[in-house]
C-alpha angles and dihedrals in degrees: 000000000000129000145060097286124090129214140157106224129089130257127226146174149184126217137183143099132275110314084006088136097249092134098053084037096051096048088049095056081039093047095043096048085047087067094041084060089243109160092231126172123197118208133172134218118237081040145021095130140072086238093033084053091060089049082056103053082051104050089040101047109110087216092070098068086135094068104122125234098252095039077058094053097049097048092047088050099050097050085054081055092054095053100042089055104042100025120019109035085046095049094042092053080055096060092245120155097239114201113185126195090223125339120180102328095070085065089059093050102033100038099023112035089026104036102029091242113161095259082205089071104034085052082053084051096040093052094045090055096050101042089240104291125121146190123294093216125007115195107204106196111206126206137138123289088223083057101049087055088058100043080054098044102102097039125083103264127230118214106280100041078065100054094086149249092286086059097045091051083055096060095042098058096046078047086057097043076053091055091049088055104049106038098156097051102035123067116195112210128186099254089188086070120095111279093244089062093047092055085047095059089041096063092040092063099049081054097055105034098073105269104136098133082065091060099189096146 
């Protein structure tokens, strides 16, 4: 965690493109820390608010392919600024085990990697919005693209789930030049593995990784 606020709580994230597996992943850490008697809080970018909800609806609606790429990155990113200052930093003073479905690292991908937008500016953006912190651990979970369209295929698609398998190669390999650059915080897991694997890994690597105030063995 990075910045000049302090909390006690612990930071994670969850990272990965479209079908990648974040959501199942997300409720079994959340599941898992529920009957550890962890006080945990899920919360979802674009989202999380009830301001940063509307931002979603906006950003997801397949109508609203004119929306430019910029207009994209700010609203992603002040919805991310919403729910920083009125969810994550309080919640994280409080000790709470905050698990996000995507934090700042989806801009770089998304709006960076998928849309061609300078990743100079949107980490100006990104840092800006989030008054500078970031995740303890970030989890990225890899899988094909082509994967990740199949895995999608019988669900109602958002907007980006729609823009194709070229965009989503795109994110992914700006996802995996993120990864190059952050080593220490960000965990890549084979996403194509049974579910029950990958939640294995993902505790494993809380256990191992010095957590112990946590205590969540």
């Amino acid at each position: 965690m990075t910045a000049n606020i302090r909390q006690r709580g612990l930071f994670i994230s969850f990272e990965g493109i479209d079908g990648s597996g974040k959501s199942t992943q997300i409720k079994m850490l959340f599941d898992y820390l529920n009957k550890k008697n962890k006080n945990a809080l899920v919360v979802r970018e674009p989202g999380g608010t009830s301001i940063s909800e509307e931002i979603r609806d906006i950003l997801l609606r397949n109508r609203n392919q004119n929306l430019s790429s910029r207009t994209e990155s700010l609203l992603m990113t002040a919805s991310r600024n919403q729910l920083v200052n009125e969810i994550i930093i309080p919640k994280l003073k409080e000790g709470v085990i905050i698990i996000a479905d995507r934090f700042a690292d989806s801009t770089l991908a998304y709006q960076g990697g998928g849309r061609g937008i300078n990743i100079d500016w949107l980490d100006k953006l990104n840092k800006f919005a989030t008054h500078n912190i970031s995740p303890d651990i970030t989890f990225y979970l890899d899988i094909l693209p082509e994967e990740g369209i199949k895995r999608n295929i019988s669900k109602t698609n958002d907007r980006f789930e729609n823009a194709g398998l070229k965009f989503q190669n795109k994110v992914r390999n700006e996802y995996l030049k993120i990864l190059e650059l952050f080593p220490n915080r960000i965990k890549k897991i084979n996403g194509m593995q049974k579910s029950s694997i990958v939640h294995k890994q993902i505790l494993d690597f809380i256990y191992n990784n010095n957590y112990e105030d946590f205590k969540l063995k």
